[in-house]
Amino acid sequence: MRKKTKSRQKSAPKKSAGKRATAKATKAAKATKKVVKLATRAKALAKSAKEAKSVKKPAAKKAVANGLPKPSAKPFGQAGKALEGIRVLDFTHVQSGPTCTQLLGYMGADVIKVERPGVGDITRTQLRDVKGADSLYFTMLNGNKRSITIDSKHPKGKEILERLIKHCDVLVENFAPGALDRMGLTWDYIHKTNPRMIVASVKGFGPGPYEDCKVYENVAQCAGGAASTTGFREGPPVVTGAQIGDSGTGLHLAFGIVCALNQRHRTGRGQKVLAAMQDGVLNLTRVKLRDQQRLKHGPLTEYSQYGEGVAFGKAVPRAGNDSGGGQPGWILKCKGWEEDPDAYIYFITQAPVWGAICDVIGRPEWKTDPDYATPPARLPRLKHIFDTIEQWTMTKTKFEVMEICNEVDIPVGPILSMKEIAEEPSLRETGTVVEVDHPTRGAYLTVGNPVKMSDSITEVKRSPLLGEHTDEILGKELRYSAKEIAEIKSSGAITAPEKGTRAEAA
Ligand code: CAO
């Protein structure tokens, strides 16, 4: 927003009244000329397209009628960022909320992260790998943000927050249920202070019996149905490495915020946006709710337990590495699996390329054998089929299998280790894996914007140090004078309490 005001000022220099009138008249004359020109063009078009029932209005005329801006003449990628001008008051911590606000930052929003003086987001010190430096847990989730320290329970801190609420468009938080209210930042107060503000929250559960519970990633994976459907039939439920509870919900919340911003264009007012982690996980596990309903009508034939003759119970079972769709798949060993725990490939026996699979693995007779030729015939034999394919994949590296199969359109995917991903040049080239410099910890890798846009190019910036932008935000944006800032500092509202002077610091 600061930039926007600046450029606006630049493009609209002050004019004298006389000059303004002349400019207005010239503009009006030009506009009339343009309308005449467009009308003539439209007439010509109508004439040449006699058979057309309705004549489309020229795009420029439609744009003017809609009150929408004309398409930018700037080259793609040079017309600012998607969320430029949007200010986010970021009250998030740990993973779910920070994922959301980092994405908003990647899209160009100005994200102001409010942190507790002297402490900051708890993840700054969690899983620390470099002594004295912010952890990777923090740095990888808080890029493209500025940090201000404010004690939100201090009277002066509350006053600063009021100014920030008036200054920003969106407040994002993922405190435990009730914590925001306990700070005095109720919806009523925020909405009264800034009716345009969108208040977006991540909570563990939506309204209901568990609404007051604190929730972490794996709790959400379990409560959202992911854990009961992950793992092997014979074993216990398993949680996944993908942070579908935290980062997944952050992603859902970001979507809600962008929709609320769009609705605000029409209504002029903000609204509450809630993304519950249980709901987010369930949304990502919806195929298993699909299967739950299919169970009423018979066994799930694409699950390998069907082929193995194991009866289904009342709930969707864990399906090991079965493919979630209608095309059977499994993880198979590749050359070197004895030493390398990631020498595996995911192999899908997609029906349209069954013939190619038979040729590649040296079983051309399966193409016509009635026991193997059709998908239903293969279902009871999937284990044998995958064992046979594995005999072939074990003679090749996962990348060789990839090359051979891709050549004939067989869908396969190598199991990539995090080491391989970190070193993969194509991911660096696309900006999905980015190396960022940091003043106290040195260079680190982070995940850039997973969504690529042709007119909003992401620049990944390092995470801020604790309170790095406090003075800048108080002075330049909230317009506190140097004297006032000095008073705020001595009040303890933005600085860490002396050790032992506050119960909270213990
Ligand atoms: N100034 C003063 N106080 C502050 C502050 C600030 N700038 N920032 C935070 N605090 C206070 C809060 O007001 C709260 O105090 P009260 O409990 O007295 O009201 C306190 O710090 C702790 O907040 P919290 O309860 O949110 O934090 P926690 O570590 O106890 O719980 C978590 C963490 C994640 C379990 C909880 O926040 C939660 O359930 N969040 C919602 C679900 C969620 O996002 N989970 C994902 C976590 S990532 O795996």
Coordinates of C-alpha atoms and ligand atoms in Angstrom, one line a residue:
M1 CA 0.0 0.0 0.0
R2 CA 2.8 2.4 0.8
K3 CA 4.3 1.8 -2.6
K4 CA 0.9 2.3 -4.2
T5 CA 0.4 5.7 -2.6
K6 CA 3.8 6.7 -3.7
S7 CA 3.3 5.7 -7.3
R8 CA -0.2 7.3 -7.4
Q9 CA 1.4 10.5 -6.2
K10 CA 4.0 10.2 -8.9
S11 CA 1.5 9.7 -11.7
A12 CA -0.8 12.5 -10.7
P13 CA 1.2 15.7 -10.2
K14 CA -0.8 18.8 -9.0
K15 CA -2.2 21.0 -11.8
S16 CA -3.5 24.6 -11.7
A17 CA -7.3 25.1 -12.1
G18 CA -6.9 26.5 -15.6
K19 CA -4.6 23.7 -16.7
R20 CA -7.0 21.2 -15.2
A21 CA -10.0 22.6 -17.2
T22 CA -8.0 22.5 -20.5
A23 CA -6.9 19.0 -19.7
K24 CA -10.5 18.0 -18.9
A25 CA -11.7 19.4 -22.2
T26 CA -9.0 17.7 -24.2
K27 CA -9.8 14.5 -22.5
A28 CA -13.5 14.8 -23.2
A29 CA -12.8 15.5 -26.8
K30 CA -10.5 12.5 -27.1
A31 CA -13.1 10.3 -25.4
T32 CA -15.9 11.5 -27.8
K33 CA -13.5 10.8 -30.7
K34 CA -12.8 7.3 -29.3
V35 CA -16.5 6.5 -28.9
V36 CA -17.3 7.6 -32.5
K37 CA -14.3 5.5 -33.7
L38 CA -15.6 2.5 -31.7
A39 CA -19.1 2.9 -32.9
T40 CA -18.0 3.0 -36.5
R41 CA -15.9 -0.1 -35.9
A42 CA -18.9 -1.9 -34.3
K43 CA -21.0 -0.9 -37.3
A44 CA -18.5 -2.3 -39.7
L45 CA -18.2 -5.5 -37.7
A46 CA -22.0 -5.9 -37.7
K47 CA -22.1 -5.4 -41.4
S48 CA -19.5 -8.0 -42.2
A49 CA -21.1 -10.5 -39.9
K50 CA -24.6 -10.5 -41.3
E51 CA -25.4 -14.0 -40.3
A52 CA -24.5 -13.4 -36.7
K53 CA -27.6 -13.0 -34.5
S54 CA -26.0 -10.7 -31.9
V55 CA -23.0 -8.5 -32.4
K56 CA -20.5 -8.5 -29.6
K57 CA -19.6 -5.1 -28.2
P58 CA -15.9 -4.2 -28.6
A59 CA -14.0 -5.2 -25.5
A60 CA -12.8 -1.6 -24.7
K61 CA -16.4 -0.3 -24.7
K62 CA -17.5 -3.1 -22.4
A63 CA -14.7 -2.4 -20.0
V64 CA -15.7 1.2 -19.7
A65 CA -19.4 0.3 -19.2
N66 CA -18.4 -2.0 -16.3
G67 CA -16.3 0.5 -14.7
L68 CA -13.4 -1.9 -14.8
P69 CA -9.9 -0.8 -15.5
K70 CA -8.6 -1.3 -19.0
P71 CA -6.1 -4.2 -19.4
S72 CA -2.7 -3.0 -18.2
A73 CA -0.3 -2.2 -21.0
K74 CA 2.6 -3.2 -18.8
P75 CA 4.4 -6.4 -19.7
F76 CA 3.2 -9.5 -17.7
G77 CA 5.0 -9.7 -14.4
Q78 CA 5.6 -5.9 -14.2
A79 CA 2.1 -4.8 -13.2
G80 CA 2.6 -5.3 -9.4
K81 CA 1.6 -8.3 -7.4
A82 CA -1.8 -10.0 -7.0
L83 CA -2.3 -8.9 -3.4
E84 CA -0.4 -5.6 -3.5
G85 CA -2.0 -3.0 -1.3
I86 CA -3.5 -5.6 1.1
R87 CA -2.1 -5.3 4.7
V88 CA -2.2 -8.3 6.9
L89 CA -2.1 -8.0 10.7
D90 CA -0.5 -11.4 11.4
F91 CA -1.1 -12.8 14.8
T92 CA -0.1 -16.3 13.8
H93 CA 2.3 -18.7 15.4
V94 CA 3.7 -22.3 15.0
Q95 CA 2.7 -23.6 11.5
S96 CA -0.9 -23.4 10.3
G97 CA -1.4 -19.7 10.5
P98 CA 2.2 -18.8 9.4
T99 CA 1.7 -21.0 6.3
C100 CA -1.4 -18.9 5.4
T101 CA 0.2 -15.5 5.9
Q102 CA 3.5 -16.5 4.1
L103 CA 1.4 -17.4 1.1
L104 CA -0.4 -14.0 1.2
G105 CA 3.1 -12.4 1.5
Y106 CA 4.3 -14.4 -1.5
M107 CA 1.3 -13.0 -3.4
G108 CA 2.4 -9.4 -2.5
A109 CA 0.4 -8.6 0.7
D110 CA 2.2 -6.6 3.3
V111 CA 2.3 -9.0 6.3
I112 CA 3.0 -7.4 9.7
K113 CA 3.7 -10.2 12.2
V114 CA 2.9 -9.3 15.8
E115 CA 5.1 -11.1 18.3
R116 CA 5.4 -11.2 22.0
P117 CA 8.3 -8.9 23.1
G118 CA 11.5 -10.9 23.9
V119 CA 9.9 -14.2 23.0
G120 CA 8.4 -14.1 19.6
D121 CA 6.8 -17.0 17.8
I122 CA 7.7 -20.1 19.8
T123 CA 9.1 -21.7 16.7
R124 CA 12.0 -19.2 16.6
T125 CA 13.7 -21.4 19.2
Q126 CA 12.2 -24.8 18.5
L127 CA 14.2 -27.5 16.8
R128 CA 17.1 -25.0 16.6
D129 CA 20.0 -26.2 14.5
V130 CA 22.3 -23.1 14.6
K131 CA 23.0 -21.7 18.1
G132 CA 21.5 -18.2 18.7
A133 CA 19.8 -18.1 15.2
D134 CA 16.2 -18.4 14.3
S135 CA 15.3 -22.0 13.6
L136 CA 14.5 -23.4 10.2
Y137 CA 11.0 -24.1 11.6
F138 CA 10.5 -20.4 11.9
T139 CA 12.5 -19.1 8.9
M140 CA 10.8 -21.4 6.4
L141 CA 7.3 -20.3 7.4
N142 CA 7.8 -16.6 7.9
G143 CA 9.4 -15.3 4.8
N144 CA 8.0 -12.2 3.1
K145 CA 6.8 -10.7 6.5
R146 CA 7.8 -7.9 8.8
S147 CA 8.0 -8.3 12.5
I148 CA 6.8 -6.0 15.2
T149 CA 6.9 -6.8 18.9
I150 CA 3.8 -5.8 20.9
D151 CA 2.6 -7.0 24.3
S152 CA -1.0 -7.3 23.4
K153 CA -2.1 -7.3 27.0
H154 CA -0.3 -4.1 27.9
P155 CA -2.5 -0.9 27.8
K156 CA -0.1 0.9 25.5
G157 CA 0.2 -2.3 23.4
K158 CA -3.6 -2.4 23.0
E159 CA -3.5 1.2 21.8
I160 CA -0.9 0.3 19.1
L161 CA -3.0 -2.6 18.1
E162 CA -6.0 -0.4 17.7
R163 CA -4.1 1.7 15.2
L164 CA -2.9 -1.4 13.4
I165 CA -6.5 -2.7 13.2
K166 CA -7.5 0.6 11.5
H167 CA -4.5 0.4 9.2
C168 CA -4.8 -3.2 8.0
D169 CA -7.3 -5.2 5.9
V170 CA -7.0 -8.7 7.3
L171 CA -6.3 -10.0 10.8
V172 CA -5.1 -13.6 10.8
E173 CA -4.7 -15.6 14.0
N174 CA -4.4 -19.2 15.2
F175 CA -4.4 -18.8 18.9
A176 CA -6.0 -21.4 21.2
P177 CA -9.8 -20.9 21.3
G178 CA -10.7 -17.8 23.3
A179 CA -7.2 -16.3 23.4
L180 CA -8.0 -13.4 21.0
D181 CA -11.0 -12.5 23.1
R182 CA -9.0 -12.6 26.2
M183 CA -6.7 -10.0 24.6
G184 CA -9.8 -7.8 24.2
L185 CA -9.7 -8.3 20.4
T186 CA -13.3 -9.6 20.1
W187 CA -15.0 -9.6 16.7
D188 CA -17.4 -6.9 17.9
Y189 CA -14.5 -4.6 18.9
I190 CA -12.5 -5.2 15.7
H191 CA -15.6 -4.8 13.5
K192 CA -16.5 -1.6 15.2
T193 CA -12.9 -0.3 15.0
N194 CA -12.6 -1.2 11.3
P195 CA -15.7 -2.5 9.6
R196 CA -13.7 -3.5 6.5
M197 CA -11.4 -5.8 8.4
I198 CA -11.5 -9.5 7.7
V199 CA -10.8 -11.7 10.8
A200 CA -9.4 -15.0 9.8
S201 CA -8.8 -17.9 12.2
V202 CA -7.4 -21.4 12.3
K203 CA -8.9 -23.5 15.0
G204 CA -8.6 -27.2 15.7
F205 CA -12.3 -27.9 15.5
G206 CA -15.3 -26.0 14.3
P207 CA -18.3 -25.3 16.6
G208 CA -19.3 -28.5 18.5
P209 CA -18.1 -30.7 21.3
Y210 CA -14.4 -30.1 20.7
E211 CA -14.4 -26.4 19.9
D212 CA -12.4 -25.4 23.0
C213 CA -9.6 -27.9 22.4
K214 CA -6.0 -27.0 21.5
V215 CA -4.9 -28.9 18.4
Y216 CA -1.6 -29.8 16.7
E217 CA -1.0 -31.3 13.3
N218 CA -1.3 -35.0 14.2
V219 CA -4.4 -34.4 16.3
A220 CA -6.0 -33.0 13.2
Q221 CA -4.8 -35.8 11.0
C222 CA -6.4 -38.2 13.4
A223 CA -9.7 -36.3 13.9
G224 CA -10.0 -35.6 10.2
G225 CA -10.0 -39.2 9.1
A226 CA -6.6 -39.3 7.5
A227 CA -4.8 -41.5 10.1
S228 CA -7.5 -44.2 10.2
T229 CA -7.2 -44.6 6.5
T230 CA -3.4 -44.4 6.3
G231 CA -1.0 -47.3 6.9
F232 CA -1.2 -51.0 6.4
R233 CA -4.2 -53.1 7.2
E234 CA -2.4 -55.2 9.7
G235 CA -0.8 -52.2 11.5
P236 CA -2.0 -49.2 13.6
P237 CA -3.2 -45.9 12.1
V238 CA -0.3 -43.8 10.6
V239 CA 0.1 -40.1 10.3
T240 CA 1.6 -38.7 7.1
G241 CA 4.7 -36.6 6.7
A242 CA 2.7 -34.0 4.6
Q243 CA 1.4 -31.4 7.0
I244 CA -2.1 -31.6 5.9
G245 CA -3.4 -30.4 9.3
D246 CA -1.3 -27.4 9.6
S247 CA -0.1 -26.3 6.2
G248 CA -3.2 -27.8 4.6
T249 CA -5.5 -25.7 6.8
G250 CA -3.3 -22.6 6.3
L251 CA -3.9 -23.0 2.6
H252 CA -7.6 -23.3 3.1
L253 CA -7.6 -20.2 5.2
A254 CA -5.7 -18.3 2.6
F255 CA -8.4 -19.2 0.1
G256 CA -11.1 -18.0 2.4
I257 CA -9.3 -14.7 3.0
V258 CA -9.0 -14.0 -0.8
C259 CA -12.7 -14.8 -1.3
A260 CA -13.6 -12.5 1.6
L261 CA -11.5 -9.7 0.1
N262 CA -13.4 -10.2 -3.1
Q263 CA -16.8 -10.1 -1.4
R264 CA -15.7 -6.9 0.4
H265 CA -15.5 -5.2 -3.0
R266 CA -19.3 -5.6 -3.2
T267 CA -20.3 -5.3 0.5
G268 CA -17.7 -2.9 1.8
R269 CA -17.5 -4.9 5.0
G270 CA -15.2 -7.5 6.5
Q271 CA -16.3 -10.9 7.8
K272 CA -15.1 -13.8 10.0
V273 CA -13.3 -16.6 8.2
L274 CA -12.8 -19.8 10.0
A275 CA -10.7 -22.8 8.8
A276 CA -10.9 -25.7 11.3
M277 CA -8.1 -28.2 11.0
Q278 CA -10.5 -31.1 11.2
D279 CA -12.4 -29.8 8.3
G280 CA -9.3 -29.1 6.3
V281 CA -8.0 -32.6 6.8
L282 CA -11.4 -34.1 5.9
N283 CA -11.5 -32.0 2.8
L284 CA -8.2 -33.5 1.7
T285 CA -9.3 -37.0 2.7
R286 CA -12.7 -36.8 0.9
V287 CA -12.0 -39.8 -1.3
K288 CA -12.1 -41.9 1.9
L289 CA -15.6 -40.6 2.8
R290 CA -16.5 -41.5 -0.8
D291 CA -15.3 -45.1 -0.1
Q292 CA -17.2 -45.2 3.2
Q293 CA -20.4 -44.7 1.3
R294 CA -19.4 -47.1 -1.4
L295 CA -19.0 -49.8 1.2
K296 CA -22.8 -50.1 1.6
H297 CA -22.9 -51.4 -1.9
G298 CA -20.2 -54.0 -1.7
P299 CA -16.5 -54.5 -1.3
L300 CA -14.0 -51.9 -2.6
T301 CA -12.6 -53.9 -5.5
E302 CA -9.6 -51.6 -6.1
Y303 CA -8.3 -52.2 -2.6
S304 CA -5.8 -55.1 -2.6
Q305 CA -7.5 -56.7 0.3
Y306 CA -10.4 -57.5 -2.1
G307 CA -8.0 -59.5 -4.3
E308 CA -6.6 -61.2 -1.3
G309 CA -10.0 -62.3 -0.2
V310 CA -10.0 -60.4 3.1
A311 CA -13.5 -59.3 4.1
F312 CA -14.3 -55.6 4.6
G313 CA -15.4 -54.3 8.0
K314 CA -17.8 -51.4 8.7
A315 CA -15.3 -48.6 8.1
V316 CA -12.9 -47.8 5.3
P317 CA -9.8 -49.8 6.0
R318 CA -6.1 -48.7 5.7
A319 CA -5.1 -49.3 2.1
G320 CA -1.3 -49.5 2.3
N321 CA 0.1 -48.1 -0.9
D322 CA -3.0 -48.8 -3.0
S323 CA -3.8 -46.1 -5.4
G324 CA -6.8 -43.9 -4.2
G325 CA -8.4 -43.9 -7.7
G326 CA -9.7 -46.5 -10.0
Q327 CA -6.2 -47.3 -11.5
P328 CA -4.4 -49.9 -9.3
G329 CA -0.9 -48.8 -8.2
W330 CA 1.7 -49.9 -5.7
I331 CA 5.2 -49.0 -4.5
L332 CA 7.9 -51.3 -6.0
K333 CA 11.5 -51.9 -5.2
C334 CA 14.1 -50.7 -7.7
K335 CA 17.8 -51.4 -8.1
G336 CA 19.8 -50.6 -5.0
W337 CA 16.8 -50.9 -2.6
E338 CA 19.0 -53.0 -0.2
E339 CA 21.1 -50.0 0.7
D340 CA 19.0 -47.0 -0.3
P341 CA 15.7 -46.7 1.6
D342 CA 14.3 -44.6 -1.2
A343 CA 15.1 -46.8 -4.1
Y344 CA 11.5 -47.3 -4.9
I345 CA 9.0 -46.3 -7.6
Y346 CA 5.2 -45.9 -7.6
F347 CA 3.9 -47.9 -10.5
I348 CA 0.3 -47.5 -11.8
T349 CA -1.2 -50.2 -14.0
Q350 CA -3.3 -47.8 -15.9
A351 CA -5.8 -49.7 -18.1
P352 CA -5.2 -47.9 -21.4
V353 CA -1.4 -48.7 -21.3
W354 CA -1.8 -52.3 -20.1
G355 CA -0.4 -53.6 -23.3
A356 CA 2.7 -51.4 -23.0
I357 CA 3.2 -52.6 -19.4
C358 CA 3.1 -56.3 -20.5
D359 CA 5.7 -55.5 -23.2
V360 CA 8.0 -53.6 -20.9
I361 CA 8.1 -56.2 -18.2
G362 CA 8.4 -59.1 -20.7
R363 CA 5.0 -60.6 -20.3
P364 CA 3.4 -60.0 -23.7
E365 CA 1.1 -63.0 -23.3
W366 CA -0.8 -61.2 -20.5
K367 CA -2.2 -58.9 -23.2
T368 CA -4.5 -61.7 -24.4
D369 CA -4.7 -64.0 -21.4
P370 CA -8.3 -63.7 -20.1
D371 CA -7.0 -63.8 -16.5
Y372 CA -5.0 -60.6 -17.2
A373 CA -6.4 -58.9 -20.3
T374 CA -9.1 -56.8 -18.6
P375 CA -9.2 -54.6 -15.5
P376 CA -11.8 -56.7 -13.6
A377 CA -9.9 -59.9 -14.4
R378 CA -6.7 -58.4 -12.9
L379 CA -8.3 -57.2 -9.7
P380 CA -8.1 -60.5 -7.8
R381 CA -4.5 -61.0 -9.1
L382 CA -3.0 -57.5 -8.3
K383 CA -0.5 -58.9 -5.8
H384 CA 0.9 -61.3 -8.3
I385 CA 0.9 -58.7 -11.0
F386 CA 2.8 -56.2 -8.8
D387 CA 5.3 -58.9 -7.7
T388 CA 6.0 -59.7 -11.3
I389 CA 6.4 -56.0 -12.3
E390 CA 8.7 -55.6 -9.3
Q391 CA 11.0 -58.4 -10.6
W392 CA 11.5 -56.1 -13.6
T393 CA 11.8 -52.8 -11.6
M394 CA 14.4 -54.3 -9.4
T395 CA 16.7 -54.6 -12.4
K396 CA 16.6 -50.9 -13.0
T397 CA 17.2 -47.7 -11.0
K398 CA 14.1 -45.7 -10.2
F399 CA 15.2 -43.1 -12.8
E400 CA 15.7 -45.8 -15.4
V401 CA 12.2 -47.1 -14.8
M402 CA 10.9 -43.5 -15.0
E403 CA 12.6 -43.0 -18.4
I404 CA 11.5 -46.3 -19.9
C405 CA 7.9 -46.0 -18.7
N406 CA 7.4 -42.4 -19.6
E407 CA 8.5 -43.2 -23.1
V408 CA 5.4 -45.4 -23.5
D409 CA 3.1 -43.3 -21.2
I410 CA 3.0 -45.6 -18.2
P411 CA 2.4 -43.4 -15.1
V412 CA 5.2 -44.0 -12.6
G413 CA 6.8 -41.8 -10.0
P414 CA 10.2 -42.1 -8.3
I415 CA 10.2 -42.0 -4.5
L416 CA 12.3 -38.9 -4.1
S417 CA 14.2 -38.4 -0.8
M418 CA 14.3 -34.9 0.7
K419 CA 18.0 -34.9 -0.2
E420 CA 17.2 -35.4 -3.9
I421 CA 14.5 -32.8 -3.7
A422 CA 16.8 -30.2 -2.1
E423 CA 19.3 -30.9 -4.9
E424 CA 16.9 -31.1 -7.8
P425 CA 17.9 -28.3 -10.3
S426 CA 14.5 -28.0 -12.0
L427 CA 12.9 -27.2 -8.6
R428 CA 15.5 -24.4 -8.1
E429 CA 14.8 -23.1 -11.6
T430 CA 11.1 -22.8 -11.1
G431 CA 11.5 -21.1 -7.7
T432 CA 9.8 -24.0 -5.8
V433 CA 13.0 -24.5 -3.8
V434 CA 14.7 -21.2 -3.0
E435 CA 17.9 -20.4 -1.3
V436 CA 17.6 -17.3 0.9
D437 CA 20.3 -15.5 2.8
H438 CA 19.8 -14.7 6.5
P439 CA 21.9 -12.3 8.7
T440 CA 22.3 -14.6 11.6
R441 CA 22.0 -18.1 10.3
G442 CA 23.4 -17.7 6.8
A443 CA 21.9 -19.2 3.7
Y444 CA 18.9 -21.6 4.0
L445 CA 16.6 -23.4 1.7
T446 CA 12.9 -22.7 1.7
V447 CA 9.9 -23.7 -0.3
G448 CA 8.9 -20.8 -2.6
N449 CA 5.4 -20.1 -3.8
P450 CA 3.9 -23.4 -5.0
V451 CA 1.4 -21.5 -7.2
K452 CA 2.9 -19.8 -10.2
M453 CA 1.2 -16.8 -11.8
S454 CA 2.1 -15.1 -15.0
D455 CA 1.4 -11.6 -13.8
S456 CA 2.3 -11.8 -10.1
I457 CA 5.9 -13.0 -9.8
T458 CA 7.0 -14.1 -6.4
E459 CA 10.1 -12.8 -4.8
V460 CA 11.0 -14.9 -1.8
K461 CA 12.4 -12.8 1.0
R462 CA 14.0 -14.0 4.3
S463 CA 12.1 -14.1 7.5
P464 CA 12.4 -11.1 9.8
L465 CA 14.4 -11.0 13.0
L466 CA 12.3 -10.5 16.1
G467 CA 10.9 -7.0 16.2
E468 CA 13.1 -6.0 13.2
H469 CA 10.5 -3.6 11.8
T470 CA 9.0 -2.3 15.1
D471 CA 10.4 1.2 14.8
E472 CA 9.6 1.4 11.0
I473 CA 5.9 0.4 11.5
L474 CA 5.4 2.6 14.6
G475 CA 7.0 5.6 12.9
K476 CA 6.4 5.6 9.2
E477 CA 3.0 3.8 9.2
L478 CA 1.3 4.4 12.5
R479 CA 2.6 7.9 12.6
Y480 CA 4.0 7.9 16.2
S481 CA 6.5 10.6 16.8
A482 CA 10.1 9.9 17.9
K483 CA 9.1 11.1 21.4
E484 CA 6.0 8.9 21.5
I485 CA 8.1 5.9 20.4
A486 CA 10.6 6.6 23.2
E487 CA 7.7 6.6 25.6
I488 CA 6.2 3.4 24.2
K489 CA 9.6 1.8 24.6
S490 CA 10.0 2.7 28.2
S491 CA 6.4 1.6 28.9
G492 CA 7.4 -2.0 28.3
A493 CA 4.7 -2.5 25.6
I494 CA 7.1 -3.4 22.9
T495 CA 10.2 -4.5 24.8
A496 CA 10.9 -7.7 26.7
P497 CA 10.1 -7.5 30.4
E498 CA 13.0 -7.6 32.8
K499 CA 13.7 -11.2 33.9
G500 CA 11.6 -12.1 37.0
T501 CA 9.5 -8.9 36.9
R502 CA 6.5 -10.6 35.1
A503 CA 4.9 -13.8 36.0
E504 CA 4.3 -14.6 32.3
A505 CA 8.0 -14.5 31.5
A506 CA 8.7 -17.3 34.0
Ligands
CAO1 N1 1.4 -10.4 23.8 C1 0.8 -10.9 24.9 N2 0.4 -12.2 25.0 C2 0.4 -12.9 23.9 C3 1.0 -12.5 22.7 C4 1.4 -11.1 22.6 N3 1.9 -10.6 21.6 N4 0.9 -13.5 21.8 C5 0.4 -14.5 22.4 N5 0.1 -14.2 23.7 C6 -0.6 -15.1 24.7 C7 -2.0 -15.4 24.3 O1 -2.8 -14.3 24.6 C8 -2.2 -16.6 25.2 O2 -2.5 -16.2 26.5 P1 -3.8 -16.6 27.3 O3 -3.9 -18.1 27.2 O4 -3.5 -16.1 28.7 O5 -5.0 -16.0 26.8 C9 -0.9 -17.2 25.3 O6 0.1 -16.3 24.7 C10 -0.7 -18.6 24.5 O7 -1.5 -18.6 23.3 P2 -2.0 -20.1 22.8 O8 -2.8 -20.7 23.9 O9 -2.5 -19.9 21.5 O10 -0.6 -20.9 22.7 P3 -0.2 -22.3 23.2 O11 1.3 -22.4 23.0 O12 -0.6 -22.6 24.6 O13 -1.0 -23.3 22.2 C11 -1.6 -24.1 20.1 C12 -0.5 -23.5 20.9 C13 -1.1 -24.2 18.7 C14 -2.0 -25.5 20.6 C15 -2.9 -23.2 20.1 O14 -2.5 -21.9 19.8 C16 -4.0 -23.7 19.2 O15 -4.7 -24.7 19.5 N6 -4.2 -23.0 18.1 C17 -5.3 -23.3 17.2 C18 -5.0 -24.5 16.3 C19 -3.7 -24.4 15.6 O16 -3.5 -23.4 14.9 N7 -2.9 -25.4 15.7 C20 -1.8 -25.5 14.8 C21 -0.6 -25.4 15.6 S1 0.8 -25.8 14.5 O17 1.0 -27.5 14.8

